[in-house]
Structures are given as C-alpha cells and as structure tokens.
Amino acid sequence: MKALLFSCSIFALLLGSSCSIKLEQISLPADLMALQGVVDGAKGPQAWLGLEVELLHPEGLADLDDLDDLDSLDLQPGVRIRKVARDSPAADAGLKVGDVLLQYGGHDVDDPERLSALLAAISLPTTTKLQYQRGTEVRESTADVKMRVSTGPGRVLYQVERAYLRAAFSDSASGGHAQIERLWPNSPLRLAGAQEGDLLISFDGKRVGSAAGFVRNCAFSLKPGQVFELEVEHAAGNRQLLEVHAWDPGRVLTEFTIWPIIRWEHKRAEGRKEFAIGDLFFFSVFNKTTVGAEVEYSILGFFSWRTGEAVLESEFSFSESADA
C-alpha cells in the first residue's frame, strides 16, 4: 500500500498535478476500554472490616469518566469512607463516614480495589493498624478484622485489559502489588520482556496500585502506539525497567486525490465512499458514490442512476389520496 501511494504521488508530480493523501487512526471499540473482571463464584469466609469506600474525586468532578487525561488529575492519597456498618471492626476502631482511609496494615490505600485486595489476602481473624484522615488531622487506630461468609457476587480473580496491553492482572497474595496473571501471545508486555507472575512496581514513574486501578489508569492515560515505561519485578526478585509500546490497530486510508484526474474518499463514520474521475470544480466526468448497499453513478453531472437497496424518498398519505 505504501509503495503504491508513493508511486502515485511521483506520477502526480510528473504530471504537474496536486496530490493529497489522508490517513485516519483506527479507533478502538468502546467495549475494549471497559473495566472487565473475572469473578470467583465460590462462597467462603472473607475478611470483613465493615467499610464501603470510594475514590477521592477532584472538587467539582462527579465521576472519573469525566476525565480526559490522568495527567490533569492531582491524585490524592487514600479513599473516602462512604459507609460504616454498625458494630463492625471499623466502627469499633472509631472510623466515621467522610474520613479518608490512608493506610491498612502499613500499605497505602489509593483505590477501593486495593483495600479489597488487602482484605482478600487475609485467611484468619487478625488485628491491624488503620491510618486515616479526619479534617486536617491524620489519626491511627487498631481494628480487629473478622472473618465471615460473604453474600456478595464473589471475589475478583483478575482484571482484563484488552485494548492496549492484551493481558490480565491480579493482586498479589500479599495485596501489596498488582501482578501479571496472563499474557496473550501478541501482548505488548510479552514483546517488551515481561513474564506472567511479574509484579508491577511503577507505571511511567508512578507507583502502581491495585490491578483494577492499573487497568483503569491504562484506559485513561494510554493512546494507540504510545511508548511508556513499566518497572516490573521478576520471580527471581530482580527488577527491570521495560519500554512498552501500547497496541496500535493502525491507520486506514480515507482520502486519495490526484487533482483533477482522480479522487477517492471514504467517510468511515457515515459508511460513505466516493470515487470520481475528471474531478472538476462543479461536476465530475464520472462519479460513483456508495452508501451501504446503495450505489449511485453519475456521468457529467447530468446522467445518473442508482443500484442496490431501494430508498423511500417520499411518504404516501392515504388520507390525501382518499380526498383526491
């Protein structure tokens, strides 16, 4: 394709004609960008703190979906407590709605999924330290985490990122890091040297949170073909800084013109293609326009006909016909 376009461009220059070529980035389907998790349906005892938390949103921002770029977001540490269950370990520890939970057991808590991962790593009742902020004060308290059978949908085993990295991520057994659960054969991470089981340490110089938080950050901050740095820790304990190229679906030719000899245009959003020979200012010697299954031909702008699907151009009114 590139060789053909280059040859046509040289041909146009030799003829003294103007040549224009337009390429358009292929957009990723919206469903590829959605956060998708694989859930373990098995029920069993799970650590219970009695908290419901949410991300800290910048003032005036209703939801993270309103963000265009994570670089414009001044991320604050911690998660806001939106609900405290009565007679729960969190309530006994003195936590209240509106407090900001900063740390759990010495681990920073920067998104709700990180807290869930830390709790999922517990198999027996335990006592842990909680650090939280109330107003301008940072406080510390002790909570006795209990075990109980969950009535929820189950524990998320791993999060899938299909758009840019083509990989699945889970939270490590300790809950302290996100890790690579699975790499597809064509995953950019695999090509960069990452391996299944690697821990994610930093993403473009910023600490990686939970698996869900990492996948969410990728959706906000990455673009097709973008190059970024990812620091990983291999199973042997050695760390490596990888240069990763996000998956790029490529570009597609949408316009090619050698004026006034030939013109071809594809409006992908409208599903419309147009091909013209002898493209003059007010008409073309020959013009072919395709919209879906319908094709319209035109010669010199005077003779035209259509083939393909029939199109209803006027609406017949029964009442008007009856009155006549």
mmCIF file of C-alpha atoms in Angstrom:
data_model
loop_
_atom_site.group_PDB
_atom_site.id
_atom_site.type_symbol
_atom_site.label_atom_id
_atom_site.label_comp_id
_atom_site.label_asym_id
_atom_site.label_seq_id
_atom_site.Cartn_x
_atom_site.Cartn_y
_atom_site.Cartn_z
ATOM 1 C CA MET A 1 0.000 0.000 0.000
ATOM 2 C CA LYS A 2 2.774 2.462 0.925
ATOM 3 C CA ALA A 3 4.681 1.672 -2.273
ATOM 4 C CA LEU A 4 1.541 2.184 -4.378
ATOM 5 C CA LEU A 5 0.754 5.538 -2.765
ATOM 6 C CA PHE A 6 4.361 6.676 -3.201
ATOM 7 C CA SER A 7 4.327 5.703 -6.889
ATOM 8 C CA CYS A 8 1.052 7.554 -7.449
ATOM 9 C CA SER A 9 2.455 10.638 -5.734
ATOM 10 C CA ILE A 10 5.517 10.645 -8.017
ATOM 11 C CA PHE A 11 3.211 10.185 -11.026
ATOM 12 C CA ALA A 12 1.140 13.183 -9.946
ATOM 13 C CA LEU A 13 4.219 15.368 -9.573
ATOM 14 C CA LEU A 14 5.422 14.393 -13.055
ATOM 15 C CA LEU A 15 2.045 15.441 -14.456
ATOM 16 C CA GLY A 16 2.150 18.719 -12.581
ATOM 17 C CA SER A 17 -0.967 17.795 -10.594
ATOM 18 C CA SER A 18 -1.567 18.211 -6.892
ATOM 19 C CA CYS A 19 -1.720 15.063 -4.796
ATOM 20 C CA SER A 20 -3.201 14.646 -1.328
ATOM 21 C CA ILE A 21 -3.320 11.575 0.900
ATOM 22 C CA LYS A 22 -5.197 11.318 4.195
ATOM 23 C CA LEU A 23 -4.838 8.535 6.754
ATOM 24 C CA GLU A 24 -7.101 8.122 9.781
ATOM 25 C CA GLN A 25 -6.299 6.382 13.063
ATOM 26 C CA ILE A 26 -8.465 3.311 13.612
ATOM 27 C CA SER A 27 -10.351 3.897 16.853
ATOM 28 C CA LEU A 28 -10.657 1.195 19.476
ATOM 29 C CA PRO A 29 -14.163 -0.149 20.178
ATOM 30 C CA ALA A 30 -15.658 1.239 23.390
ATOM 31 C CA ASP A 31 -16.197 -2.227 24.864
ATOM 32 C CA LEU A 32 -12.437 -2.841 24.766
ATOM 33 C CA MET A 33 -11.931 0.074 27.154
ATOM 34 C CA ALA A 34 -14.383 -1.154 29.792
ATOM 35 C CA LEU A 35 -13.050 -2.482 33.074
ATOM 36 C CA GLN A 36 -13.664 -6.234 32.994
ATOM 37 C CA GLY A 37 -13.011 -8.629 35.836
ATOM 38 C CA VAL A 38 -13.254 -12.398 36.144
ATOM 39 C CA VAL A 39 -15.088 -13.289 39.356
ATOM 40 C CA ASP A 40 -14.724 -16.398 41.509
ATOM 41 C CA GLY A 41 -18.274 -17.526 42.283
ATOM 42 C CA ALA A 42 -17.255 -19.753 45.186
ATOM 43 C CA LYS A 43 -18.509 -18.615 48.593
ATOM 44 C CA GLY A 44 -16.342 -18.833 51.669
ATOM 45 C CA PRO A 45 -15.133 -16.896 54.711
ATOM 46 C CA GLN A 46 -13.722 -13.493 53.823
ATOM 47 C CA ALA A 47 -12.087 -10.782 55.904
ATOM 48 C CA TRP A 48 -14.609 -8.143 56.963
ATOM 49 C CA LEU A 49 -13.848 -4.618 58.084
ATOM 50 C CA GLY A 50 -17.331 -3.154 57.640
ATOM 51 C CA LEU A 51 -16.379 -0.307 55.312
ATOM 52 C CA GLU A 52 -17.613 0.963 51.968
ATOM 53 C CA VAL A 53 -15.121 3.309 50.332
ATOM 54 C CA GLU A 54 -14.878 5.319 47.117
ATOM 55 C CA LEU A 55 -12.215 7.076 45.095
ATOM 56 C CA LEU A 56 -11.346 10.616 46.043
ATOM 57 C CA HIS A 57 -12.653 12.799 43.206
ATOM 58 C CA PRO A 58 -11.296 16.269 42.497
ATOM 59 C CA GLU A 59 -13.643 19.039 43.560
ATOM 60 C CA GLY A 60 -16.439 19.553 41.042
ATOM 61 C CA LEU A 61 -15.808 16.251 39.235
ATOM 62 C CA ALA A 62 -18.726 13.852 39.581
ATOM 63 C CA ASP A 63 -17.064 10.782 38.176
ATOM 64 C CA LEU A 64 -13.723 9.602 36.856
ATOM 65 C CA ASP A 65 -15.391 9.027 33.473
ATOM 66 C CA ASP A 66 -15.390 12.840 33.090
ATOM 67 C CA LEU A 67 -11.589 12.856 32.977
ATOM 68 C CA ASP A 68 -9.822 13.286 29.644
ATOM 69 C CA ASP A 69 -6.305 12.712 30.929
ATOM 70 C CA LEU A 70 -4.943 11.438 34.224
ATOM 71 C CA ASP A 71 -2.057 13.923 33.940
ATOM 72 C CA SER A 72 -4.560 16.702 34.656
ATOM 73 C CA LEU A 73 -5.733 14.948 37.814
ATOM 74 C CA ASP A 74 -3.987 15.738 41.092
ATOM 75 C CA LEU A 75 -4.431 12.328 42.681
ATOM 76 C CA GLN A 76 -4.887 12.476 46.433
ATOM 77 C CA PRO A 77 -3.850 9.621 48.717
ATOM 78 C CA GLY A 78 -6.480 7.452 50.335
ATOM 79 C CA VAL A 79 -10.110 6.550 49.747
ATOM 80 C CA ARG A 80 -13.149 8.272 51.188
ATOM 81 C CA ILE A 81 -15.327 6.277 53.586
ATOM 82 C CA ARG A 82 -18.942 6.428 52.409
ATOM 83 C CA LYS A 83 -20.465 3.880 54.797
ATOM 84 C CA VAL A 84 -19.528 2.256 58.121
ATOM 85 C CA ALA A 85 -21.502 -0.830 59.198
ATOM 86 C CA ARG A 86 -22.900 -0.802 62.718
ATOM 87 C CA ASP A 87 -20.951 -2.909 65.258
ATOM 88 C CA SER A 88 -18.248 -3.549 62.645
ATOM 89 C CA PRO A 89 -14.473 -3.618 63.243
ATOM 90 C CA ALA A 90 -14.231 -0.228 61.510
ATOM 91 C CA ALA A 91 -16.919 1.274 63.749
ATOM 92 C CA ASP A 92 -15.219 -0.108 66.862
ATOM 93 C CA ALA A 93 -11.963 1.455 65.653
ATOM 94 C CA GLY A 94 -13.642 4.867 65.550
ATOM 95 C CA LEU A 95 -13.862 5.400 61.795
ATOM 96 C CA LYS A 96 -16.724 7.569 60.517
ATOM 97 C CA VAL A 97 -18.358 8.436 57.204
ATOM 98 C CA GLY A 98 -16.345 11.154 55.476
ATOM 99 C CA ASP A 99 -12.997 10.039 56.884
ATOM 100 C CA VAL A 100 -10.239 9.287 54.381
ATOM 101 C CA LEU A 101 -8.576 5.897 54.853
ATOM 102 C CA LEU A 102 -4.867 6.295 54.068
ATOM 103 C CA GLN A 103 -3.261 3.008 55.108
ATOM 104 C CA TYR A 104 -4.265 -0.511 56.020
ATOM 105 C CA GLY A 105 -1.666 -2.576 57.849
ATOM 106 C CA GLY A 106 1.125 -0.279 56.664
ATOM 107 C CA HIS A 107 0.036 -0.478 52.996
ATOM 108 C CA ASP A 108 -1.115 2.659 51.193
ATOM 109 C CA VAL A 109 -4.771 2.506 50.126
ATOM 110 C CA ASP A 110 -5.253 4.581 46.976
ATOM 111 C CA ASP A 111 -8.304 2.931 45.434
ATOM 112 C CA PRO A 112 -11.179 0.713 46.643
ATOM 113 C CA GLU A 113 -9.801 -2.333 44.848
ATOM 114 C CA ARG A 114 -6.521 -2.067 46.761
ATOM 115 C CA LEU A 115 -8.427 -2.329 50.074
ATOM 116 C CA SER A 116 -10.373 -5.323 48.712
ATOM 117 C CA ALA A 117 -7.102 -6.994 47.682
ATOM 118 C CA LEU A 118 -5.554 -6.448 51.112
ATOM 119 C CA LEU A 119 -8.606 -7.953 52.806
ATOM 120 C CA ALA A 120 -8.669 -10.877 50.347
ATOM 121 C CA ALA A 121 -5.125 -11.793 51.414
ATOM 122 C CA ILE A 122 -6.345 -12.493 54.981
ATOM 123 C CA SER A 123 -7.451 -16.032 55.868
ATOM 124 C CA LEU A 124 -7.730 -15.745 59.678
ATOM 125 C CA PRO A 125 -9.037 -13.084 62.085
ATOM 126 C CA THR A 126 -6.295 -10.550 62.728
ATOM 127 C CA THR A 127 -5.555 -7.193 64.296
ATOM 128 C CA THR A 128 -4.269 -4.451 62.026
ATOM 129 C CA LYS A 129 -3.458 -0.763 62.147
ATOM 130 C CA LEU A 130 -5.540 1.766 60.205
ATOM 131 C CA GLN A 131 -4.312 5.239 59.342
ATOM 132 C CA TYR A 132 -6.983 7.747 58.350
ATOM 133 C CA GLN A 133 -7.545 11.468 57.950
ATOM 134 C CA ARG A 134 -10.367 13.435 59.554
ATOM 135 C CA GLY A 135 -10.371 17.062 58.531
ATOM 136 C CA THR A 136 -6.761 18.202 58.797
ATOM 137 C CA GLU A 137 -5.793 15.549 61.343
ATOM 138 C CA VAL A 138 -4.148 12.234 60.476
ATOM 139 C CA ARG A 139 -5.041 9.580 63.035
ATOM 140 C CA GLU A 140 -4.134 5.962 63.688
ATOM 141 C CA SER A 141 -6.330 3.249 65.162
ATOM 142 C CA THR A 142 -6.376 -0.530 65.614
ATOM 143 C CA ALA A 143 -9.091 -2.761 64.148
ATOM 144 C CA ASP A 144 -9.866 -6.423 64.835
ATOM 145 C CA VAL A 145 -10.631 -7.791 61.370
ATOM 146 C CA LYS A 146 -13.249 -10.556 61.430
ATOM 147 C CA MET A 147 -13.971 -13.436 59.071
ATOM 148 C CA ARG A 148 -17.452 -14.039 57.735
ATOM 149 C CA VAL A 149 -19.175 -15.680 54.768
ATOM 150 C CA SER A 150 -19.717 -13.137 52.026
ATOM 151 C CA THR A 151 -23.141 -12.686 50.454
ATOM 152 C CA GLY A 152 -21.737 -10.648 47.576
ATOM 153 C CA PRO A 153 -21.025 -11.665 43.960
ATOM 154 C CA GLY A 154 -17.670 -13.237 44.792
ATOM 155 C CA ARG A 155 -14.014 -12.287 44.760
ATOM 156 C CA VAL A 156 -12.484 -10.811 41.599
ATOM 157 C CA LEU A 157 -9.737 -13.166 40.431
ATOM 158 C CA TYR A 158 -8.168 -10.856 37.866
ATOM 159 C CA GLN A 159 -8.804 -7.810 35.685
ATOM 160 C CA VAL A 160 -8.539 -7.977 31.895
ATOM 161 C CA GLU A 161 -7.009 -5.193 29.770
ATOM 162 C CA ARG A 162 -7.794 -5.996 26.125
ATOM 163 C CA ALA A 163 -7.227 -2.634 24.451
ATOM 164 C CA TYR A 164 -3.579 -1.603 24.823
ATOM 165 C CA LEU A 165 -1.724 -4.360 26.713
ATOM 166 C CA ARG A 166 -3.738 -7.530 25.980
ATOM 167 C CA ALA A 167 -3.091 -9.027 29.375
ATOM 168 C CA ALA A 168 -4.807 -9.942 32.640
ATOM 169 C CA PHE A 169 -3.742 -8.611 36.031
ATOM 170 C CA SER A 170 -4.424 -9.750 39.581
ATOM 171 C CA ASP A 171 -3.470 -8.559 43.044
ATOM 172 C CA SER A 172 -0.553 -10.384 44.640
ATOM 173 C CA ALA A 173 -1.091 -12.763 47.542
ATOM 174 C CA SER A 174 0.027 -10.079 49.982
ATOM 175 C CA GLY A 175 -2.204 -7.483 48.326
ATOM 176 C CA GLY A 176 0.751 -5.122 48.116
ATOM 177 C CA HIS A 177 1.219 -5.141 44.340
ATOM 178 C CA ALA A 178 -0.601 -5.810 41.108
ATOM 179 C CA GLN A 179 0.893 -8.676 39.121
ATOM 180 C CA ILE A 180 0.670 -10.089 35.614
ATOM 181 C CA GLU A 181 -1.743 -13.021 35.654
ATOM 182 C CA ARG A 182 -1.768 -13.841 31.945
ATOM 183 C CA LEU A 183 -0.184 -12.557 28.742
ATOM 184 C CA TRP A 184 -1.745 -13.100 25.316
ATOM 185 C CA PRO A 185 0.711 -14.223 22.573
ATOM 186 C CA ASN A 186 0.636 -10.782 20.915
ATOM 187 C CA SER A 187 0.693 -8.801 24.167
ATOM 188 C CA PRO A 188 2.935 -5.698 24.028
ATOM 189 C CA LEU A 189 4.105 -6.609 27.542
ATOM 190 C CA ARG A 190 5.337 -10.004 26.363
ATOM 191 C CA LEU A 191 7.150 -8.354 23.443
ATOM 192 C CA ALA A 192 8.787 -5.912 25.879
ATOM 193 C CA GLY A 193 10.135 -8.744 28.042
ATOM 194 C CA ALA A 194 7.520 -9.077 30.788
ATOM 195 C CA GLN A 195 6.546 -12.507 32.098
ATOM 196 C CA GLU A 196 3.485 -13.972 33.754
ATOM 197 C CA GLY A 197 3.823 -13.623 37.519
ATOM 198 C CA ASP A 198 5.844 -10.385 37.372
ATOM 199 C CA LEU A 199 4.916 -7.747 39.961
ATOM 200 C CA LEU A 200 4.116 -4.244 38.669
ATOM 201 C CA ILE A 201 6.194 -1.658 40.536
ATOM 202 C CA SER A 202 5.791 1.617 38.620
ATOM 203 C CA PHE A 203 3.962 2.913 35.545
ATOM 204 C CA ASP A 204 5.745 5.873 33.896
ATOM 205 C CA GLY A 205 7.406 6.671 37.207
ATOM 206 C CA LYS A 206 4.232 6.430 39.298
ATOM 207 C CA ARG A 207 3.567 3.656 41.789
ATOM 208 C CA VAL A 208 1.142 1.018 40.543
ATOM 209 C CA GLY A 209 -1.900 0.495 42.773
ATOM 210 C CA SER A 210 -4.279 -2.423 42.561
ATOM 211 C CA ALA A 211 -4.874 -4.471 39.418
ATOM 212 C CA ALA A 212 -8.180 -2.688 38.789
ATOM 213 C CA GLY A 213 -6.565 0.697 39.381
ATOM 214 C CA PHE A 214 -3.769 -0.091 36.927
ATOM 215 C CA VAL A 215 -6.214 -1.191 34.217
ATOM 216 C CA ARG A 216 -8.304 1.936 34.812
ATOM 217 C CA ASN A 217 -5.203 4.157 34.553
ATOM 218 C CA CYS A 218 -4.261 2.495 31.251
ATOM 219 C CA ALA A 219 -7.680 3.309 29.798
ATOM 220 C CA PHE A 220 -7.350 6.981 30.773
ATOM 221 C CA SER A 221 -3.705 7.703 30.020
ATOM 222 C CA LEU A 222 -2.653 5.489 27.096
ATOM 223 C CA LYS A 223 -3.173 6.063 23.392
ATOM 224 C CA PRO A 224 -2.656 3.616 20.500
ATOM 225 C CA GLY A 225 1.046 3.104 19.844
ATOM 226 C CA GLN A 226 2.132 5.191 22.842
ATOM 227 C CA VAL A 227 5.511 4.321 24.364
ATOM 228 C CA PHE A 228 5.695 4.144 28.164
ATOM 229 C CA GLU A 229 7.941 2.741 30.883
ATOM 230 C CA LEU A 230 6.853 -0.069 33.175
ATOM 231 C CA GLU A 231 9.024 -1.300 36.040
ATOM 232 C CA VAL A 232 8.459 -4.939 36.943
ATOM 233 C CA GLU A 233 9.885 -7.354 39.474
ATOM 234 C CA HIS A 234 10.561 -10.851 38.151
ATOM 235 C CA ALA A 235 10.097 -14.068 40.125
ATOM 236 C CA ALA A 236 13.835 -14.126 40.900
ATOM 237 C CA GLY A 237 13.500 -10.798 42.710
ATOM 238 C CA ASN A 238 15.365 -8.650 40.170
ATOM 239 C CA ARG A 239 13.674 -5.529 38.858
ATOM 240 C CA GLN A 240 13.651 -4.402 35.234
ATOM 241 C CA LEU A 241 12.505 -1.202 33.553
ATOM 242 C CA LEU A 242 10.663 -2.097 30.340
ATOM 243 C CA GLU A 243 9.906 0.130 27.373
ATOM 244 C CA VAL A 244 6.433 -0.870 26.226
ATOM 245 C CA HIS A 245 4.644 0.108 23.019
ATOM 246 C CA ALA A 246 0.878 0.129 23.555
ATOM 247 C CA TRP A 247 -1.014 -1.863 20.944
ATOM 248 C CA ASP A 248 -1.826 0.148 17.829
ATOM 249 C CA PRO A 249 -4.603 -1.024 15.471
ATOM 250 C CA GLY A 250 -3.002 1.092 12.753
ATOM 251 C CA ARG A 251 -4.280 3.691 10.326
ATOM 252 C CA VAL A 252 -6.505 3.388 7.294
ATOM 253 C CA LEU A 253 -6.527 5.341 4.032
ATOM 254 C CA THR A 254 -9.557 7.654 3.912
ATOM 255 C CA GLU A 255 -8.705 10.031 1.066
ATOM 256 C CA PHE A 256 -6.541 9.948 -2.068
ATOM 257 C CA THR A 257 -6.604 12.680 -4.702
ATOM 258 C CA ILE A 258 -4.622 13.483 -7.854
ATOM 259 C CA TRP A 259 -6.434 16.632 -8.939
ATOM 260 C CA PRO A 260 -8.089 16.899 -11.388
ATOM 261 C CA ILE A 261 -7.554 13.345 -12.622
ATOM 262 C CA ILE A 262 -8.925 11.164 -9.843
ATOM 263 C CA ARG A 263 -10.396 11.443 -6.344
ATOM 264 C CA TRP A 264 -11.285 8.720 -3.809
ATOM 265 C CA GLU A 265 -12.752 9.422 -0.365
ATOM 266 C CA HIS A 266 -14.026 7.189 2.439
ATOM 267 C CA LYS A 267 -16.055 8.746 5.261
ATOM 268 C CA ARG A 268 -15.934 5.883 7.746
ATOM 269 C CA ALA A 269 -18.304 7.436 10.280
ATOM 270 C CA GLU A 270 -21.016 7.741 7.609
ATOM 271 C CA GLY A 271 -20.217 4.488 5.774
ATOM 272 C CA ARG A 272 -19.843 6.522 2.572
ATOM 273 C CA LYS A 273 -17.338 6.036 -0.278
ATOM 274 C CA GLU A 274 -16.913 8.282 -3.305
ATOM 275 C CA PHE A 275 -14.830 7.736 -6.435
ATOM 276 C CA ALA A 276 -14.524 10.367 -9.172
ATOM 277 C CA ILE A 277 -12.675 10.602 -12.499
ATOM 278 C CA GLY A 278 -12.101 14.011 -14.042
ATOM 279 C CA ASP A 279 -12.933 15.839 -10.824
ATOM 280 C CA LEU A 280 -13.695 19.384 -11.969
ATOM 281 C CA PHE A 281 -14.958 22.294 -9.881
ATOM 282 C CA PHE A 282 -18.688 21.895 -10.482
ATOM 283 C CA PHE A 283 -19.005 18.313 -11.720
ATOM 284 C CA SER A 284 -17.060 15.138 -12.457
ATOM 285 C CA VAL A 285 -16.754 13.280 -15.734
ATOM 286 C CA PHE A 286 -17.621 10.109 -13.806
ATOM 287 C CA ASN A 287 -18.697 9.766 -10.189
ATOM 288 C CA LYS A 288 -19.565 6.717 -8.098
ATOM 289 C CA THR A 289 -20.968 7.110 -4.575
ATOM 290 C CA THR A 290 -21.526 4.114 -2.295
ATOM 291 C CA VAL A 291 -23.592 4.337 0.902
ATOM 292 C CA GLY A 292 -24.143 0.936 2.473
ATOM 293 C CA ALA A 293 -25.590 -1.369 -0.186
ATOM 294 C CA GLU A 294 -26.761 1.506 -2.400
ATOM 295 C CA VAL A 295 -24.583 2.744 -5.261
ATOM 296 C CA GLU A 296 -25.187 5.922 -7.272
ATOM 297 C CA TYR A 297 -23.491 6.602 -10.611
ATOM 298 C CA SER A 298 -23.237 9.941 -12.390
ATOM 299 C CA ILE A 299 -21.802 10.997 -15.763
ATOM 300 C CA LEU A 300 -21.015 14.672 -16.388
ATOM 301 C CA GLY A 301 -23.462 15.544 -13.618
ATOM 302 C CA PHE A 302 -26.431 15.102 -15.995
ATOM 303 C CA PHE A 303 -26.948 11.348 -16.255
ATOM 304 C CA SER A 304 -27.327 9.417 -13.002
ATOM 305 C CA TRP A 305 -28.807 6.127 -11.799
ATOM 306 C CA ARG A 306 -28.824 4.012 -8.647
ATOM 307 C CA THR A 307 -28.476 0.336 -7.841
ATOM 308 C CA GLY A 308 -28.788 -1.661 -4.628
ATOM 309 C CA GLU A 309 -31.313 -1.154 -1.841
ATOM 310 C CA ALA A 310 -34.465 0.774 -2.574
ATOM 311 C CA VAL A 311 -34.822 4.029 -0.617
ATOM 312 C CA LEU A 312 -38.144 5.594 0.313
ATOM 313 C CA GLU A 313 -37.825 9.222 -0.761
ATOM 314 C CA SER A 314 -41.411 10.409 -0.239
ATOM 315 C CA GLU A 315 -44.158 9.332 2.122
ATOM 316 C CA PHE A 316 -47.542 8.375 0.643
ATOM 317 C CA SER A 317 -50.515 9.730 2.609
ATOM 318 C CA PHE A 318 -53.677 7.576 2.440
ATOM 319 C CA SER A 319 -55.895 10.437 3.590
ATOM 320 C CA GLU A 320 -54.619 12.734 0.842
ATOM 321 C CA SER A 321 -55.263 10.010 -1.727
ATOM 322 C CA ALA A 322 -58.797 9.463 -0.445
ATOM 323 C CA ASP A 323 -59.599 13.196 -0.572
ATOM 324 C CA ALA A 324 -58.462 13.295 -4.169
#
